[in-house]
Amino acid sequence: MTDNNTGSSTGLVEGLYSLGAPIEDHKAPAGPIDQKWTRRKFEAALVNPTNRRRMSVIIVGTGLAGGAAAATLGEAGYHVKSFCFQDSPRRAHSIAAQGGINAAKNYKEDGDSVQRLFYDTVKGGDYRSRETNVYRLAEVSANIIDQCVAQGVPFAREYGGLLDNRSFGGVQVSRTFYARGQTGQQLLIGAYQALERQVAAGTVEAFTRHEMLEVIVDDAGDGSGPRARGIIARDLVTGEIETHLADAVVLASGGYGNVFFLSTNAMGSNVTASWRAHRKGAYMANPCYTQIHPTCIPVSGEHQSKLTLMSESLRNDGRIWVPKRREDCDKDPRELGEDDRDYYLERIYPSFGNLVPRDIASRQAKNVCDEGRGVGPVVGDFRRGVYLDFADAIERLGRHAVEEKYGNLFDMYARITGENPYETPMRIYPAVHYVMGGLWVDYDLESSIPGLFVAGEANYSDHGANRLGASALMQGLADGYFVLPNTIRDYLAKAPANKLTEDSPSVVEARTAVEERTQRLLAINGERSVDSFHRELGNIMWEYCGMERSEEGLRKAIDLIRGLREEFWRNVRVLGAGDTLNQSLEKAGRVADFLELGELMCIDALHRRESCGGHFRAESQTEDGEALRHDDEFAYVAAWEFTPPEGGEQEGVGAGMGAPVLHKEDLVYEFIELKQRSYK
């Protein structure tokens, strides 16, 4: 078994993975792309209102995707169990999104349309996303805005009362609706209100401060095969391990950017829900596709535990530059005239300028800093920062207008840095923000485990190798309000009717695995803290699987991660006990999963010997340093199947993973022409 002549006598490719059978999405109907979603909704089986009341759905996560899905399914009459590890659904990380939400409404009459949003998204993702899912996303985007306005979301408006729009990277139209720099917060409050209405009505049962630690997969014995039928969760306050059963399970648990330790994600964001499902048979797709956001407050030293995002919307009016000469980098930027400044994005990409996609803006910021032209304090071996300057915008629009559009973002920057961005240019630098990879899903958002659906950032389906700004909120609400409620009913109408109990073998097996894994973590009693392992893993990932990857670096990273994981299970120190509030135990379980995910990300990045979007292989670039795809070899989704280590292990207890199995889903482009991206 070989792949590009790199196989070995052991049957492994690159000595790291094996090839499995190809996969396809069989759920998207045939026919014109603009009729597929209408046809799928009509063909999906219905569940009558009486039967809905007898059916239950578990939803893990209360961000925009999970909160919207729980509210909508509750409104439809299903019994929903909603889980979040925060103390309130309102603390879901969707609240941190700042800049806006895309929708093809064409309010500016500047040439926008569903087709253009579809095209921009596929192109922005460097032609590595599934056409059918992306078109549906563009198609339902307009409905999202109407839904949110009806909920009272306070979108910014023009003088005449119409909703305002602004532009984001990778597009030449204004399609982004926003509420100053608080768009995620306002949208989440809308979804939260809808969710709480259903909690009060009794259709939704909310479980806060609960963390999913295992998915229950049961074979009904009727020939239908294994299906997701519930979860094992830990009450984070009491430490109690709980069993929750349902007819279907939805994961809307967000992304895994915290595998890098330093990211813009909330400290609690993790991969555990998705990874436990992956270990039970859900394929993990394109895990190496990581969004590096170009507009973040730079690292200031070793003391930091997270980074802060400054909205991409700032690139509408702010101009990005660095000094032309290295010797000017430590000067006050206000002392440098126009002739001394390099507005490098405007110079390299005249058509898009400062609004190039995130992956391109991030790499160019890294390039100028690597040249020694970065600004700000020296951290490590060089200056990690470029200027985001609003002097021209303030002169053109006036300070009051800038405050109206970006005031809370400027205030946040000033509080964190102690600098006044109205007077001195902001300093920004790329940081890990979002992940395009996630659990593989079909057109119905169903994973490779029947009955397990995945929504929002937790799935891989819509963004390819790079996400355009303001599309995360669009996908989360599209999945939660409009897609999942229409597709999950087809599954529920046909799901087996057998009832599980807490004594069923599959339930006992899942619960026992969680209990044994918890006890093992507590029993190690080593010498190193959980955070020290997490920080070291993050350093490895950023150095070798960050903005630039190479074969040599990725192979080194895999070896380093394996060694770190072995030490973790031998030498980590988890304080406290398992039957009470224990944040050390929470972190340990999450870092254990990150240590396995990190290896898979590096294997995925190593096997994909091309550059595309956020995945930049040093060996695959054009003469002028742009990402170089190889469509003849890699125009597919890489869907990875988990394999236990050789010799086996008790599920959920020990460390390690076997050689993963790669299943390829070929990407066939019928409605968009494959071509090299250009924003020049």
XYZ file of C-alpha atoms in Angstrom:
680
model
C 0.000 0.000 0.000
C 1.691 3.207 -1.138
C 0.950 6.888 -1.627
C 3.144 8.719 -4.163
C 5.796 6.006 -3.800
C 6.249 6.663 -0.094
C 4.816 3.403 1.185
C 6.751 0.807 3.138
C 6.769 -2.929 3.683
C 4.845 -2.424 6.926
C 1.787 -1.299 4.961
C 2.098 2.211 6.344
C 2.480 5.346 4.249
C 5.340 7.572 5.406
C 5.586 5.070 8.270
C 2.754 6.991 9.916
C -0.682 6.143 8.478
C -2.539 3.748 6.218
C -4.968 4.316 3.371
C -8.606 3.341 3.746
C -11.537 3.203 1.373
C -12.583 6.486 -0.270
C -15.734 8.159 1.017
C -18.474 10.288 -0.530
C -21.297 12.518 0.548
C -24.427 10.697 -0.586
C -26.940 13.093 0.953
C -26.737 16.079 -1.425
C -29.360 15.672 -4.174
C -28.411 15.677 -7.841
C -29.310 18.567 -10.121
C -28.579 22.290 -10.287
C -26.780 23.589 -7.225
C -29.361 26.288 -6.560
C -32.088 23.642 -6.208
C -30.274 21.103 -4.024
C -31.241 22.530 -0.642
C -34.892 23.032 -1.582
C -35.029 19.480 -2.855
C -33.286 18.037 0.208
C -35.700 19.777 2.577
C -38.656 18.392 0.647
C -37.250 14.857 0.478
C -36.387 14.735 4.188
C -38.912 12.700 6.149
C -41.208 14.521 8.557
C -41.913 13.822 12.223
C -45.427 14.652 13.323
C -45.865 16.922 16.383
C -47.033 14.111 18.662
C -43.994 11.974 17.900
C -41.640 14.924 18.362
C -42.670 15.187 21.996
C -41.515 11.590 22.495
C -38.087 12.169 20.958
C -35.034 13.619 22.653
C -31.897 15.273 21.305
C -28.699 16.050 23.215
C -26.850 19.191 22.128
C -23.339 19.783 23.442
C -22.399 23.458 23.321
C -24.448 26.642 23.638
C -22.656 28.987 21.269
C -24.363 30.275 18.160
C -24.653 26.847 16.525
C -25.643 24.929 19.655
C -27.838 27.626 21.151
C -29.681 28.244 17.882
C -30.164 24.505 17.308
C -31.473 23.911 20.837
C -33.915 26.832 20.589
C -35.162 25.772 17.145
C -35.580 22.083 17.978
C -37.244 22.989 21.260
C -39.626 25.269 19.410
C -40.412 22.382 17.066
C -41.476 20.280 20.049
C -38.566 17.897 20.585
C -37.215 17.356 24.089
C -33.723 18.868 24.091
C -30.948 18.451 26.643
C -28.498 21.343 26.310
C -24.986 21.095 27.806
C -22.245 23.658 28.349
C -19.192 23.714 30.609
C -19.634 27.427 31.352
C -21.849 28.693 34.164
C -24.231 30.205 31.594
C -24.917 29.691 27.884
C -24.147 33.372 27.492
C -20.480 32.667 28.224
C -20.027 30.518 25.123
C -17.025 31.659 23.100
C -19.220 32.952 20.267
C -19.568 36.021 22.464
C -15.979 36.994 21.615
C -16.598 37.407 17.866
C -16.308 41.083 17.050
C -16.451 42.203 13.462
C -19.663 40.990 11.876
C -21.696 38.363 10.050
C -21.882 37.928 6.280
C -25.091 37.758 4.275
C -25.806 38.105 0.559
C -28.405 40.872 0.818
C -26.734 43.303 -1.616
C -27.942 46.314 0.361
C -25.092 48.384 -1.074
C -25.999 47.513 -4.684
C -22.328 46.792 -5.284
C -22.703 43.531 -7.162
C -23.205 41.069 -4.321
C -25.351 37.945 -4.719
C -25.705 34.405 -3.441
C -23.503 33.263 -6.315
C -20.797 35.803 -5.429
C -20.809 34.876 -1.734
C -20.565 31.237 -2.796
C -17.656 32.020 -5.125
C -15.819 34.225 -2.631
C -16.073 31.542 0.062
C -14.798 28.729 -2.152
C -11.993 30.902 -3.517
C -11.136 32.220 -0.053
C -10.871 28.624 1.150
C -8.393 27.970 -1.688
C -10.715 25.491 -3.402
C -10.629 22.925 -0.635
C -14.278 23.060 0.514
C -17.313 21.095 -0.647
C -19.340 23.064 -3.191
C -22.779 21.886 -2.090
C -22.381 22.862 1.547
C -20.918 26.267 0.707
C -23.701 27.161 -1.716
C -26.310 26.267 0.893
C -24.516 28.481 3.398
C -24.652 31.417 0.988
C -28.276 30.653 0.151
C -29.566 30.765 3.736
C -27.370 33.689 4.802
C -30.033 36.298 4.083
C -32.541 34.470 6.289
C -30.154 34.750 9.237
C -30.254 38.541 9.207
C -34.058 38.601 9.094
C -34.200 36.126 11.982
C -31.799 38.149 14.113
C -33.479 41.474 13.404
C -36.779 39.916 14.495
C -35.065 38.869 17.733
C -33.989 42.444 18.347
C -30.277 42.164 17.559
C -29.108 45.822 17.391
C -27.261 45.820 14.081
C -25.644 49.091 13.067
C -27.842 51.229 10.858
C -27.302 54.035 8.401
C -28.732 57.513 8.926
C -31.964 56.591 7.148
C -32.525 53.502 9.301
C -31.367 50.814 6.880
C -28.949 48.170 8.127
C -25.347 49.151 7.515
C -22.656 46.954 5.962
C -18.873 46.917 5.865
C -16.240 44.889 4.038
C -14.022 42.077 5.242
C -10.939 40.397 3.829
C -11.069 38.438 0.599
C -14.037 40.272 -0.966
C -14.682 43.446 -2.931
C -18.267 44.051 -1.789
C -19.813 45.163 1.502
C -21.850 42.277 2.904
C -20.917 42.215 6.585
C -23.627 43.205 9.087
C -22.292 44.316 12.445
C -23.017 45.747 15.877
C -19.945 47.927 16.494
C -17.256 45.475 17.644
C -19.699 43.326 19.628
C -21.459 41.363 16.909
C -20.905 37.925 18.420
C -22.148 39.077 21.793
C -25.326 40.579 20.373
C -26.076 37.545 18.189
C -25.465 35.216 21.121
C -27.873 37.202 23.289
C -30.477 36.733 20.560
C -29.925 32.979 20.468
C -29.800 32.871 24.276
C -33.173 34.596 24.543
C -34.682 32.052 22.160
C -33.060 29.224 24.126
C -34.260 30.487 27.505
C -37.770 30.834 26.135
C -37.731 27.104 25.417
C -36.226 26.355 28.824
C -39.168 28.178 30.381
C -41.566 26.301 28.111
C -40.121 22.987 29.260
C -38.910 21.747 25.873
C -35.231 22.413 26.658
C -33.473 21.150 29.769
C -30.264 23.085 30.444
C -27.177 21.532 32.067
C -24.575 24.194 32.832
C -21.123 23.416 34.289
C -21.242 19.983 32.637
C -18.513 18.608 30.380
C -19.065 15.814 27.887
C -16.393 13.143 28.335
C -17.702 10.331 26.131
C -20.275 9.616 23.453
C -22.431 6.500 23.859
C -22.526 4.436 20.668
C -24.981 1.544 20.680
C -25.922 -1.148 18.183
C -29.689 -1.564 18.228
C -29.313 -5.147 17.041
C -31.738 -4.643 14.147
C -29.103 -4.524 11.444
C -28.938 -0.731 11.339
C -25.476 -0.683 12.906
C -23.974 1.433 15.700
C -25.560 4.795 16.418
C -24.957 7.683 18.794
C -27.449 7.393 21.643
C -26.179 9.642 24.405
C -23.224 11.031 26.304
C -21.344 10.612 29.558
C -20.846 13.981 31.237
C -19.170 15.185 34.400
C -20.832 17.702 36.682
C -17.920 20.101 37.088
C -19.173 21.379 40.440
C -19.876 18.099 42.224
C -17.600 15.792 40.212
C -20.482 13.368 39.596
C -20.286 11.268 36.423
C -23.704 11.339 34.737
C -25.349 9.329 31.975
C -27.658 11.086 29.509
C -29.502 9.167 26.796
C -31.269 10.445 23.683
C -32.357 9.535 20.168
C -29.618 11.666 18.593
C -26.607 13.693 19.661
C -25.417 17.046 18.280
C -21.901 18.344 18.896
C -21.613 22.127 18.632
C -18.580 22.406 20.876
C -16.425 24.789 18.840
C -12.875 24.525 17.581
C -9.551 23.245 18.855
C -7.266 26.262 18.405
C -6.096 25.936 22.015
C -3.930 23.012 20.946
C -1.437 25.845 20.318
C -1.804 27.005 23.968
C -1.570 30.653 22.895
C -4.590 31.537 20.784
C -7.459 33.985 20.720
C -9.779 31.280 22.069
C -11.183 31.364 25.588
C -9.000 29.395 27.996
C -11.687 26.740 28.427
C -12.132 26.034 24.713
C -11.071 22.466 23.999
C -11.353 19.495 21.653
C -12.562 16.863 24.118
C -16.142 16.439 22.858
C -14.995 16.085 19.242
C -11.984 13.954 20.109
C -13.957 11.495 22.234
C -16.353 11.134 19.282
C -13.360 10.669 16.968
C -12.079 7.840 19.148
C -15.509 6.206 18.838
C -15.463 6.269 15.037
C -16.235 9.802 13.857
C -13.770 10.810 11.153
C -11.661 13.934 11.790
C -11.366 15.934 8.560
C -8.547 18.262 7.515
C -7.237 18.798 11.063
C -4.156 20.685 9.842
C -6.206 23.580 8.436
C -5.705 26.300 11.047
C -6.807 29.924 10.787
C -4.025 32.348 11.659
C -5.696 35.720 12.240
C -3.536 38.685 11.176
C -5.100 41.259 13.490
C -4.207 40.300 17.069
C -2.379 42.094 19.846
C 1.234 40.835 19.704
C 2.778 38.487 22.256
C 4.412 40.550 25.001
C 6.347 37.848 26.878
C 6.399 34.366 28.365
C 3.823 35.249 31.023
C 0.821 35.137 28.690
C -1.758 32.360 28.691
C -3.882 33.669 25.790
C -3.918 36.289 23.065
C -6.453 38.972 22.206
C -8.125 39.417 18.849
C -8.597 42.836 17.306
C -11.430 42.579 14.804
C -10.641 42.194 11.128
C -13.182 44.966 10.554
C -10.409 47.370 11.574
C -8.773 46.634 8.224
C -11.633 48.512 6.513
C -10.234 51.859 7.607
C -6.864 51.092 9.194
C -3.751 50.939 7.010
C -1.078 48.316 7.709
C 2.582 49.258 7.383
C 6.114 48.783 8.670
C 9.195 50.990 8.288
C 11.068 50.590 5.028
C 14.399 50.504 6.898
C 15.348 48.308 9.852
C 17.035 51.180 11.624
C 13.674 52.991 11.874
C 11.866 50.162 13.678
C 12.476 51.518 17.176
C 11.438 55.082 16.299
C 8.123 56.671 17.224
C 5.911 55.826 14.208
C 4.556 59.377 14.161
C 8.040 60.586 13.305
C 8.171 58.551 10.090
C 6.857 60.230 6.952
C 5.077 58.544 4.048
C 8.356 57.989 2.201
C 9.682 55.996 5.175
C 6.686 53.642 5.383
C 6.007 50.408 3.515
C 2.273 49.802 3.143
C 3.203 46.318 2.062
C -0.285 44.842 1.521
C -1.314 47.791 -0.630
C 1.966 47.453 -2.528
C 1.799 43.689 -3.146
C -1.983 43.336 -3.611
C -3.247 46.568 -5.202
C -6.733 45.191 -5.985
C -7.546 44.117 -2.424
C -4.948 46.031 -0.410
C -5.453 45.671 3.335
C -8.518 43.472 2.726
C -6.695 40.405 1.441
C -7.746 37.116 3.104
C -6.426 36.283 6.539
C -3.911 33.653 5.500
C -2.241 36.009 3.027
C -2.184 38.981 5.415
C -0.728 36.773 8.149
C 2.079 35.358 6.017
C 3.078 38.781 4.745
C 3.209 40.122 8.323
C 5.487 37.223 9.227
C 7.645 37.894 6.174
C 8.305 41.555 6.959
C 9.050 40.713 10.603
C 11.402 37.931 9.501
C 13.180 40.559 7.370
C 13.863 42.499 10.552
C 11.290 45.225 9.923
C 8.896 44.311 12.717
C 7.950 46.890 15.330
C 7.365 46.956 19.059
C 9.424 45.342 21.822
C 11.838 42.520 21.053
C 10.251 39.245 22.199
C 12.535 36.258 21.902
C 14.762 36.902 18.917
C 12.929 39.620 16.963
C 10.160 42.213 16.961
C 6.748 40.647 16.429
C 4.466 43.439 15.286
C 3.267 45.604 12.401
C 1.370 48.887 12.549
C -2.387 49.257 12.007
C -2.734 52.990 11.538
C -5.991 54.998 11.718
C -4.502 58.457 11.175
C -5.847 58.706 7.613
C -9.300 57.456 8.657
C -9.519 59.945 11.527
C -8.518 62.759 9.189
C -10.992 61.632 6.517
C -13.988 60.686 8.694
C -13.347 62.509 11.944
C -12.636 60.942 15.329
C -16.321 60.737 16.260
C -17.151 58.586 13.217
C -14.266 56.236 13.988
C -15.440 55.960 17.610
C -18.956 55.097 16.419
C -17.673 52.204 14.306
C -14.783 50.873 16.398
C -14.873 52.584 19.784
C -15.093 49.522 22.019
C -12.223 47.874 20.109
C -10.044 50.932 20.592
C -10.947 50.971 24.300
C -10.014 47.307 24.649
C -6.670 47.874 22.930
C -5.915 50.819 25.204
C -6.721 48.841 28.357
C -4.502 45.929 27.344
C -1.516 47.825 25.966
C -1.662 51.165 27.796
C -1.409 52.956 24.445
C -3.931 55.331 22.839
C -4.719 54.049 19.302
C -6.328 57.356 18.360
C -2.921 58.980 18.718
C -0.436 56.145 18.087
C -0.872 53.314 15.545
C -1.960 49.959 16.945
C 0.531 47.121 16.814
C -0.774 43.788 15.560
C 0.632 40.350 14.718
C -0.887 37.021 13.566
C -2.188 34.494 16.093
C -4.124 31.226 16.050
C -7.824 32.024 15.919
C -10.141 29.507 14.223
C -9.850 26.016 12.802
C -11.310 24.982 9.472
C -10.779 21.302 10.229
C -13.199 19.356 12.379
C -15.332 16.249 12.404
C -16.311 15.082 8.926
C -19.992 15.544 8.095
C -22.160 14.905 5.070
C -24.674 17.323 3.537
C -27.040 16.640 6.453
C -24.297 17.558 8.990
C -24.233 13.919 10.099
C -20.845 12.456 11.015
C -19.569 8.996 10.109
C -21.338 7.785 13.266
C -25.069 7.641 12.441
C -27.104 9.781 14.793
C -24.140 12.020 15.654
C -24.527 15.444 14.067
C -21.923 18.213 14.161
C -22.595 21.943 13.768
C -20.601 25.162 13.616
C -16.835 25.260 14.020
C -16.813 21.678 15.312
C -17.381 20.408 11.749
C -15.127 20.936 8.744
C -17.680 21.509 6.010
C -17.779 25.111 4.816
C -14.449 26.931 4.844
C -11.904 24.769 3.055
C -8.307 25.691 3.874
C -9.017 29.278 4.997
C -12.056 31.005 6.495
C -13.051 34.429 5.280
C -13.771 36.971 7.987
C -17.366 37.239 9.290
C -18.213 33.744 8.009
C -17.956 31.933 11.370
C -21.087 33.580 12.772
C -22.814 32.981 9.460
C -22.050 29.254 9.551
C -22.936 28.840 13.225
C -26.371 30.410 12.864
C -27.038 28.813 9.470
C -26.333 25.363 10.916
C -28.301 25.990 14.099
C -31.373 27.815 12.862
C -31.859 26.494 9.339
C -29.801 23.451 8.341
C -29.735 21.038 11.265
C -33.464 21.324 12.153
C -34.314 20.338 8.580
C -31.860 17.433 8.295
C -32.003 15.848 11.744
C -35.737 15.215 11.357
C -35.003 12.861 8.467
C -32.796 10.807 10.783
C -35.218 10.922 13.723
C -38.117 9.799 11.560
C -36.199 6.619 10.721
C -34.206 6.053 13.915
C -34.509 2.746 15.788
C -37.086 2.768 18.567
C -35.181 0.576 21.016
C -34.804 2.195 24.416
C -31.517 2.210 26.293
C -31.101 2.210 30.047
C -28.131 2.981 32.245
C -27.618 -0.790 32.537
C -27.296 -1.360 28.791
C -23.836 -2.778 27.908
C -22.850 0.135 25.637
C -23.787 2.636 28.353
C -21.906 0.785 31.073
C -18.859 0.489 28.816
C -18.785 4.228 28.087
C -19.277 5.208 31.721
C -16.601 2.778 32.918
C -14.112 4.190 30.398
C -14.683 7.713 31.743
C -14.350 6.632 35.365
C -11.156 4.669 34.726
C -9.582 7.484 32.731
C -10.390 9.937 35.508
C -8.870 7.686 38.140
C -5.737 7.135 36.100
C -5.167 10.871 35.706
C -5.531 11.357 39.446
C -3.253 8.431 40.267
C -0.189 9.487 38.241
C 0.930 11.961 40.918
C 3.918 13.162 38.918
C 6.021 16.305 39.163
C 4.920 18.511 36.246
C 1.830 20.708 36.092
C -0.800 20.269 33.404
C -0.168 23.792 32.133
C 3.544 23.085 31.616
C 2.682 20.216 29.268
C 0.113 22.332 27.453
C 2.556 25.223 26.976
C 5.268 22.897 25.670
C 2.833 21.282 23.241
C 1.773 24.734 22.069
C 5.371 25.753 21.428
C 5.927 22.627 19.325
C 2.745 23.187 17.331
C 3.430 26.878 16.674
C 7.059 26.280 15.716
C 6.505 23.351 13.353
C 2.792 23.354 12.420
C 2.036 27.077 12.572
C 2.213 29.690 9.819
C 4.787 27.700 7.857
C 5.305 23.942 7.752
C 8.026 21.756 6.261
C 8.618 18.016 6.033
C 11.626 18.169 8.335
C 9.814 20.275 10.924
C 6.655 18.188 10.915
C 8.543 14.925 11.375
C 10.411 16.476 14.273
C 7.140 17.698 15.776
C 5.586 14.234 15.623
C 8.527 12.751 17.520
C 8.473 15.555 20.085
C 4.723 15.214 20.665
C 4.962 11.465 21.124
C 7.697 11.918 23.698
C 5.756 14.648 25.471
C 2.616 12.515 25.565
C 4.520 9.592 27.057
C 5.911 11.870 29.748
C 2.464 13.349 30.420
C 0.971 9.958 31.290
C 3.986 9.195 33.455
C 4.753 12.497 35.133
C 1.750 14.851 35.185
C 0.518 16.017 38.576
C -3.235 16.410 38.903
C -4.209 17.917 42.220
C -7.430 17.255 44.128
C -9.968 14.474 43.837
C -12.501 13.294 41.286
C -15.657 13.680 43.354
C -15.615 17.450 43.711
C -14.874 20.683 41.856
C -11.441 20.088 40.295
C -10.203 22.396 37.563
C -6.808 20.669 37.487
C -8.583 17.454 36.495
C -10.621 19.285 33.846
C -7.448 20.688 32.274
C -5.653 17.340 32.413
C -8.364 15.576 30.425
C -8.400 18.311 27.810
C -4.612 18.425 27.441
C -4.500 14.630 27.117
C -6.792 14.951 24.100
C -4.770 17.857 22.676
C -1.652 15.671 22.830
C -3.297 13.139 20.521
C -4.886 15.748 18.277
C -1.532 17.527 17.863
C 0.052 14.413 16.426
C -2.810 13.914 13.970
C -2.590 17.562 12.868
C 1.096 17.122 12.083
C 0.501 13.851 10.226
C -2.228 15.539 8.169
C 0.036 18.515 7.424
C 2.905 16.187 6.477
C 0.857 14.066 4.097
C -0.534 17.146 2.286
C 2.530 18.121 0.244
C 1.014 21.291 -1.118
C 0.259 24.779 0.131
C -3.353 25.862 0.327
C -4.953 28.594 2.411
C -3.753 28.465 5.996
C -1.647 25.361 5.285
C 1.636 26.713 3.903
C 4.291 24.142 3.062
C 7.691 25.767 2.563
C 8.418 23.269 -0.232
C 5.316 24.325 -2.223
C 5.226 28.011 -3.139
C 5.277 30.158 -6.244
C 8.264 32.264 -7.263
C 6.805 35.265 -5.417
C 6.093 33.289 -2.232
C 2.361 32.582 -2.651
C 0.705 29.274 -1.747
C 1.026 26.687 -4.534
C -1.695 24.039 -4.706
C -1.413 20.680 -6.444
C -4.955 19.927 -7.536
C -3.971 16.792 -9.418
C -2.869 15.164 -6.153
C -4.674 16.832 -3.260
C -8.116 18.035 -4.354
C -9.766 15.997 -1.633
C -10.941 16.143 1.959
C -8.645 14.161 4.248
C -10.935 12.281 6.652
C -8.984 10.416 9.339
C -10.195 7.345 11.200
C -8.891 6.692 14.713
C -6.974 3.478 15.369
C -6.034 2.239 18.870
C -2.323 1.669 19.498
C -0.791 -1.716 18.764
C -1.483 -4.101 21.594
C -4.722 -2.274 22.337
C -5.727 -0.280 25.380
C -8.771 0.034 27.514
C -10.886 2.603 25.693
C -10.498 6.016 27.199
C -7.944 4.986 29.824
C -4.407 5.023 28.484
C -2.262 7.247 26.339
C -1.502 6.894 22.680
C -2.989 6.227 19.298
C -2.236 3.837 16.512
C -1.520 4.713 12.898
C -4.606 6.602 11.671
C -6.438 5.573 8.508
C -6.866 8.145 5.740
C -10.157 8.192 3.831
C -10.277 10.582 0.873
C -13.391 12.429 -0.271
C -12.680 13.775 -3.742
C -13.695 17.397 -4.260
C -15.506 17.747 -7.571
C -16.064 21.294 -8.784
C -18.982 21.535 -11.210
C -20.018 25.142 -10.710
C -16.737 26.936 -9.945
C -13.546 26.758 -11.992
C -10.452 25.575 -10.146
C -7.668 28.125 -10.555
C -4.773 29.659 -8.680
C -5.925 32.306 -6.198
C -4.931 35.874 -6.949
C -5.765 39.005 -4.971
C -3.389 41.278 -6.857
